[in-house]
Coordinates of C-alpha atoms and ligand atoms in Angstrom, one line a residue:
X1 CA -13.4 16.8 5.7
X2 CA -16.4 18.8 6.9
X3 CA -15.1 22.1 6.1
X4 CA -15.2 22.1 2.0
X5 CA -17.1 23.8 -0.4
X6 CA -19.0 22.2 -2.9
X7 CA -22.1 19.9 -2.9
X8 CA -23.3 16.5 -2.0
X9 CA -26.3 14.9 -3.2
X10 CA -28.2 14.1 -0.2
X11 CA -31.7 12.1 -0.6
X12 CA -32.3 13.5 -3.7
X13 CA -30.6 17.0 -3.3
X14 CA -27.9 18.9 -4.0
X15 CA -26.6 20.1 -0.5
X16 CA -23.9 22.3 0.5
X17 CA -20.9 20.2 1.9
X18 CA -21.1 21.8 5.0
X19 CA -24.9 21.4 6.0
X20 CA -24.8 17.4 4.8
X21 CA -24.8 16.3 8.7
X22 CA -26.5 13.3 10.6
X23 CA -28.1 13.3 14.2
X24 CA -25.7 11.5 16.8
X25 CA -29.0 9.0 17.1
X26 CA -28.1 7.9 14.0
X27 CA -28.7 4.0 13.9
X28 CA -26.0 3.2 11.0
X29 CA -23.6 5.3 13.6
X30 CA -24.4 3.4 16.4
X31 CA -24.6 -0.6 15.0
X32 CA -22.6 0.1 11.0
X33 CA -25.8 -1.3 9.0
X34 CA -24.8 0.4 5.8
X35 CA -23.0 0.2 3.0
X36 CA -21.1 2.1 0.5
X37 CA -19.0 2.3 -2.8
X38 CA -15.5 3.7 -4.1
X39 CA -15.7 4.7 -7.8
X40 CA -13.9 6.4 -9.7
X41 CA -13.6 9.1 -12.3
X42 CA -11.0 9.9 -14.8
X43 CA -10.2 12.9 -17.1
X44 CA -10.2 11.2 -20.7
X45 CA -9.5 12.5 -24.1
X46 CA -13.6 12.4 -24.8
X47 CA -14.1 14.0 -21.4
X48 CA -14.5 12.7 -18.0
X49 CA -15.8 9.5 -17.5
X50 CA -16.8 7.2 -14.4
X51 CA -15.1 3.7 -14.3
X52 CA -17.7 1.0 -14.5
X53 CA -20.0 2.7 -13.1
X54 CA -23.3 0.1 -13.5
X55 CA -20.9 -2.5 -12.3
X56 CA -20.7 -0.2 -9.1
X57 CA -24.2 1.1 -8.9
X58 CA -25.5 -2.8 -9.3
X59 CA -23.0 -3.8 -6.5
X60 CA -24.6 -0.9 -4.1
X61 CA -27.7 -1.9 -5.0
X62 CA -26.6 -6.0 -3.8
X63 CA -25.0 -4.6 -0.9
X64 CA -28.4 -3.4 0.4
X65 CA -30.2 -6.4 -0.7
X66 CA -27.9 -8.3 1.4
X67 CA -27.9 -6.2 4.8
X68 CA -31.8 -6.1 3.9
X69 CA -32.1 -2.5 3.3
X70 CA -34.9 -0.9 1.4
X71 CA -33.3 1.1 -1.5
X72 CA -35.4 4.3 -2.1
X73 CA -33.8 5.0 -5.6
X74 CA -33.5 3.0 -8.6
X75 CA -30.3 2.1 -10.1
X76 CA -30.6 4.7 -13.2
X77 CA -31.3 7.4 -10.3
X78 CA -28.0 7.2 -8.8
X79 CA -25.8 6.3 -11.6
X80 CA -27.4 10.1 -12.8
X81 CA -26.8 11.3 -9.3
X82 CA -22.7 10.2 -9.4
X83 CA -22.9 11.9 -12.9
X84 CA -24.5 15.2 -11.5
X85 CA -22.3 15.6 -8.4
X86 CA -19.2 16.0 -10.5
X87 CA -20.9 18.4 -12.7
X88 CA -21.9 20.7 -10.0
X89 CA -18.2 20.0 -8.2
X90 CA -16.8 20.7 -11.7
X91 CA -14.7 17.6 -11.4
X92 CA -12.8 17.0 -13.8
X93 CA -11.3 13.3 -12.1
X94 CA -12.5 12.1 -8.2
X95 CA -13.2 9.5 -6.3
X96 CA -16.8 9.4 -5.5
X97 CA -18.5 7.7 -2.7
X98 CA -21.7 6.5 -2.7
X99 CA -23.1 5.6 1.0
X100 CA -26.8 3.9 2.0
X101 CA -27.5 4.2 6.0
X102 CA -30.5 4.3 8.2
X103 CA -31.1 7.3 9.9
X104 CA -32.5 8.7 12.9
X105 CA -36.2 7.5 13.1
X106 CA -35.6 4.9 16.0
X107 CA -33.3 3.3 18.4
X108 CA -32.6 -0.1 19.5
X109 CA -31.7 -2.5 17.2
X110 CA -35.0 -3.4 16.0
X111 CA -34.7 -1.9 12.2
X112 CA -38.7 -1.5 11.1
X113 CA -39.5 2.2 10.9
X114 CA -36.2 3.1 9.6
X115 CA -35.8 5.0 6.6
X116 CA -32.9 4.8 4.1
X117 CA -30.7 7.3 3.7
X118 CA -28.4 7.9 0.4
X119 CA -25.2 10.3 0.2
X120 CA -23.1 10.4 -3.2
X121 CA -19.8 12.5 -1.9
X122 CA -16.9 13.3 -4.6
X123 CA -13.0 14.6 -4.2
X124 CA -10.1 14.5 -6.1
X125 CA -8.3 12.0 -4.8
X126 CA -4.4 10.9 -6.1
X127 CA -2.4 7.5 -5.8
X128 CA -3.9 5.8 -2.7
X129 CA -1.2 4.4 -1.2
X130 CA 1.1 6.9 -2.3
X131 CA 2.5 8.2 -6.3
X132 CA 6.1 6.9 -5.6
X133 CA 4.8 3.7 -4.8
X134 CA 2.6 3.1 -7.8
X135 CA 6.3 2.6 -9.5
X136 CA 8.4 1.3 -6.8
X137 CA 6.0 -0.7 -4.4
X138 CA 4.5 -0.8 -1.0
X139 CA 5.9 -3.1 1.7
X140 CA 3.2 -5.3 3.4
X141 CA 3.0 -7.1 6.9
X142 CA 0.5 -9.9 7.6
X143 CA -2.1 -9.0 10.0
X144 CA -2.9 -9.8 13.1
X145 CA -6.4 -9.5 12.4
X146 CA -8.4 -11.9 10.3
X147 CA -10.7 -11.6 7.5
X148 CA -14.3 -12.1 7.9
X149 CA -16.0 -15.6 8.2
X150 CA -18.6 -15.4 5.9
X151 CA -21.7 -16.3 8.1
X152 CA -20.5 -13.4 10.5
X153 CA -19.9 -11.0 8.1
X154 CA -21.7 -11.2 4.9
X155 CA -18.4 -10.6 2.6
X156 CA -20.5 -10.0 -1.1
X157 CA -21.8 -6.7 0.5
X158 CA -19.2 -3.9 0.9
X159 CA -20.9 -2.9 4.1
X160 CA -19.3 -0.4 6.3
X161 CA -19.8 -2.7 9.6
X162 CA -17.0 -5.1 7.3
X163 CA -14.6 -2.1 8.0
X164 CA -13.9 -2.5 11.4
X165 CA -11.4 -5.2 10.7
X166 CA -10.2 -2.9 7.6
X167 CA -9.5 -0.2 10.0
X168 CA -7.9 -2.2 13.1
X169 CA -5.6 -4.3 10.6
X170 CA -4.4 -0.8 8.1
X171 CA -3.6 1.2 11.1
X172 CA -2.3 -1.7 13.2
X173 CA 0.7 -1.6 10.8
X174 CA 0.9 1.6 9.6
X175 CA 1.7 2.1 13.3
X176 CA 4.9 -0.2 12.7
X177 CA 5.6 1.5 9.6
X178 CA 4.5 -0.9 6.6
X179 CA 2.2 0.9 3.7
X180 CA -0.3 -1.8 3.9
X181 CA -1.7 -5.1 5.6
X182 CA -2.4 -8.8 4.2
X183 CA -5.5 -10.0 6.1
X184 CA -5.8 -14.1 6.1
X185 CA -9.2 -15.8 5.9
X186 CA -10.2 -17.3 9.1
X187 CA -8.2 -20.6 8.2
X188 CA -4.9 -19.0 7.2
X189 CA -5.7 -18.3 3.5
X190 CA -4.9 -14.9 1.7
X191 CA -7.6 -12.8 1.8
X192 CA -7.0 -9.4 0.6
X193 CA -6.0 -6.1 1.6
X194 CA -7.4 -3.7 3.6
X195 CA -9.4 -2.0 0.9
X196 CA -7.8 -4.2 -2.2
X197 CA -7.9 -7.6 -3.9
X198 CA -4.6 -9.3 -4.0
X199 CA -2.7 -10.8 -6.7
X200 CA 0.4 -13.0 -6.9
X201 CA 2.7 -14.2 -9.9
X202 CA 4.8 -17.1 -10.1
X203 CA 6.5 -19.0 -12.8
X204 CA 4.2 -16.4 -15.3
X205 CA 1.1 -17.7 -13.8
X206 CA -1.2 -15.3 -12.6
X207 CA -3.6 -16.6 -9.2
X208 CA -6.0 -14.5 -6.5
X209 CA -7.9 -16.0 -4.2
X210 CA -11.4 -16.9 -4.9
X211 CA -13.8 -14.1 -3.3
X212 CA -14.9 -16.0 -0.4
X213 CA -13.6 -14.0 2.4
X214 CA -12.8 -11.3 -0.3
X215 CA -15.0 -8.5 -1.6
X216 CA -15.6 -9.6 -5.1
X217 CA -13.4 -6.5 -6.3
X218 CA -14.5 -4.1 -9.7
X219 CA -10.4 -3.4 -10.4
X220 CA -9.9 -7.5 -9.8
X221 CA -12.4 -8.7 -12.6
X222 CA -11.0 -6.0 -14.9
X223 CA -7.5 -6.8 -14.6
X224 CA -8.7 -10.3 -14.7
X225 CA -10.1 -9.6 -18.2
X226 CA -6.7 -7.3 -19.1
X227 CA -4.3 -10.2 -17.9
X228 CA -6.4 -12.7 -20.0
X229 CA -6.8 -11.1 -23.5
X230 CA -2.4 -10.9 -22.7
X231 CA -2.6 -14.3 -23.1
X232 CA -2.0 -15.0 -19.3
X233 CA -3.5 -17.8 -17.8
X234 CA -5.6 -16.8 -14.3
X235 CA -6.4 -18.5 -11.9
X236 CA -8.4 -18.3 -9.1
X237 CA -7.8 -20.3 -6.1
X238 CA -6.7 -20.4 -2.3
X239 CA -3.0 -18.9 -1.6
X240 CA -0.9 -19.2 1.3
X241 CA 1.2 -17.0 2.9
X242 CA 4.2 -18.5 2.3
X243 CA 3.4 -18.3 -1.6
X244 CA 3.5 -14.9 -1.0
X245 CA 7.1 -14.9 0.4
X246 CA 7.8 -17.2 -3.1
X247 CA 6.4 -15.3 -5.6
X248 CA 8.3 -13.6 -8.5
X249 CA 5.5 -10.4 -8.6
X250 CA 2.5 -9.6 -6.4
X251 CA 0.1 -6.8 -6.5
X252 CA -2.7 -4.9 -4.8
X253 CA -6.0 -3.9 -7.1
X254 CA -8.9 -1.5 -5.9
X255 CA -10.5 1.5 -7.5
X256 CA -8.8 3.9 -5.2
X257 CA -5.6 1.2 -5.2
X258 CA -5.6 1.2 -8.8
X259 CA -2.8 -1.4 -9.4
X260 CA 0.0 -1.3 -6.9
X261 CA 3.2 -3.6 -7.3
X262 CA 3.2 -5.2 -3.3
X263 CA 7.7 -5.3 -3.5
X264 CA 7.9 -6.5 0.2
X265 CA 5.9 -9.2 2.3
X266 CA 7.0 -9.6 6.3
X267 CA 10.2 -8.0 5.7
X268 CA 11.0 -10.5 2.9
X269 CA 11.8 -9.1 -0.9
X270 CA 9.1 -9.9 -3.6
X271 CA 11.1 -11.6 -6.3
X272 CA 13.3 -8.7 -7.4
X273 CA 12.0 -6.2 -4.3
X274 CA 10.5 -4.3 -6.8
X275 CA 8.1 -3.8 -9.4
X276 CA 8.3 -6.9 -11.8
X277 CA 7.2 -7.2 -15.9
X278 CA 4.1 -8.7 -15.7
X279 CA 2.6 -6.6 -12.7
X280 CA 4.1 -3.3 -14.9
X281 CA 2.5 -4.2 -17.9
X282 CA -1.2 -4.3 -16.5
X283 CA -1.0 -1.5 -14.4
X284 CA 0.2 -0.1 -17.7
X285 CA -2.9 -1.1 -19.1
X286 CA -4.9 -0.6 -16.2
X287 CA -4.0 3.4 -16.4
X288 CA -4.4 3.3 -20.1
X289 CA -7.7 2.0 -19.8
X290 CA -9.6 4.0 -17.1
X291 CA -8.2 7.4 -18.8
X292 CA -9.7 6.1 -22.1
X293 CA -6.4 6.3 -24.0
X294 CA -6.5 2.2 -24.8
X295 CA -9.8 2.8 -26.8
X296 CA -10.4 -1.3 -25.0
X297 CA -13.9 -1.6 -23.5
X298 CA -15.6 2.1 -24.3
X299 CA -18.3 0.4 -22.6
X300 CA -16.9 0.5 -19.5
X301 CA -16.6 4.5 -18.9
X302 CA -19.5 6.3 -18.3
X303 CA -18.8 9.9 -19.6
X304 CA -21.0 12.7 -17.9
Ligands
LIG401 N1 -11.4 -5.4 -0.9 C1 -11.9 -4.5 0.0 C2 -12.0 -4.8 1.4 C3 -12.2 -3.2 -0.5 O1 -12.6 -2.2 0.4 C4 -12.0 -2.9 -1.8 C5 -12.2 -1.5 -2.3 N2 -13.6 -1.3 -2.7 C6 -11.5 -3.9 -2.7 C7 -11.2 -5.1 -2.2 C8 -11.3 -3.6 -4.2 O2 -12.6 -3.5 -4.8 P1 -12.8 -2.6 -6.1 O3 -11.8 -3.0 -7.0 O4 -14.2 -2.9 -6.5 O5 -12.6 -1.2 -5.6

């Protein structure tokens, strides 16, 4: 990923891709004290536009309240700094990614006399977890890793040390050939994804789990707000893994996820083992809305 032309804004400037490095001394390398963001950009009929992109920027910001991290830019800076990169790219849709790490300056845990480091990267990027399977669904195994507890990870900031478990969990069973893992809370609860919210359906109800163990996911509240003004009623609670198994529709959301039907659990169909009504109908919407073709929520994309 090294190897590309193009630019990154690094501290304040536009670098070119290839010169954007990091001494091996770097303390985020060594003990993952950072934290990032996945946002993304869409070609709409007014241009392109970011996807809720404050809502992103303010969660960045959080993230590095939480790990205690001294943010060198304001919040208007770096939404105009996601805005500039895909200018100079000439990016017409991406996924961007906004990262906060300390550098060099010291070693040893001890953090005083670091300095904080910002990167906004950008990239077109398709279907995350594959085109086919936005319309015909991803299979799913159960992890054998858990989710954070939330005194040992701090699970409101999207902090890249949180992505160990991602990591061991997605490639665990991609190894044994599923497109995605289900990581429980610490006492057996759904979580989420490795990078995604989940959702489930049953009997027309809508439920997630609360955001406990759970990044409190930008794609989750909007589809949240599509599935309500469809009349739906949400709800937000804890979900076991055998309501999985039971449920007529399921469905993964993130920003680089979009909406993706979930049509197999542990080897077990998903109502119909494929992508049902309901989940169709918002990721309908979902798609609509981020390309700016629903005209719903103009305040939520950010054109540059
Ligand atoms: N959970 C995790 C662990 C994630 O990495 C992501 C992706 N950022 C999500 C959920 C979904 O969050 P969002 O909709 O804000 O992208």
């Amino acid at each position: 990923f090294a190897e590309r032309d193009g630019f990154i804004w690094y501290d304040g400037e536009l670098k070119p891709w290839r010169e954007c490095t990091t001494h091996v001394l770097t303390y985020t390398l060594h003990y993952g004290v950072g934290c990032f963001e996945g946002v993304r950009a869409y070609k709409t009929p007014k241009g392109t536009a970011i996807f809720r992109l404050e809502e992103h920027t303010r969660r960045l910001f959080n993230s590095a309240k939480i790990l205690g991290m001294n943010m060198p830019w304001s919040q208007e800076q770096l939404n105009e700094a996601q805005k500039e990169v895909l200018r100079v790219n000439k990016l017409e849709s991406a996924y961007l990614r906004p990262m906060v790490f300390y550098g060099s300056e010291g070693m040893g845990l001890r953090a005083s006399g670091l300095k904080t480091h910002v990167i906004v990267g950008a990239w077109t990027w398709g279907a995350y977890l594959g085109a086919d399977n936005m319309e015909r669904g991803i299979r799913i195994k159960t992890s054998s890793f858990q989710r954070q507890y939330v005194n040992a990870s701090l699970c409101r900031a999207k902090a890249n040390a949180n992505y160990l478990g991602s990591s061991m969990a997605l490639n665990e069973v991609l190894r044994d050939g599923y497109d995605e893992a289900l990581m429980l809370d610490p006492e057996g609860f759904v979580a989420e994804g490795s990078a995604e919210n989940i959702f489930v359906i049953s009997n027309g109800v809508i439920s997630t789990p609360d955001v406990t163990s759970a990044l409190d996911g930008i794609t989750r509240r909007t589809v949240m707000q599509l599935a309500h003004d469809f009349g739906y009623k949400v709800v937000e609670r804890r979900i076991t893994r055998d309501e999985v198994y039971i449920a007529d529709e399921a469905f993964f959301t993130g920003t680089a996820a979009e909406v993706t039907p979930i049509r197999e659990i542990d080897n077990r169909p998903i109502g119909e083992g494929r992508r049902g009504p309901i989940t169709e109908k918002l990721q309908a919407a979902y798609l609509a809305l981020v390309n700016g073709e629903s005209g719903s929520y103009p305040e939520w994309l950010s054109h540059i």
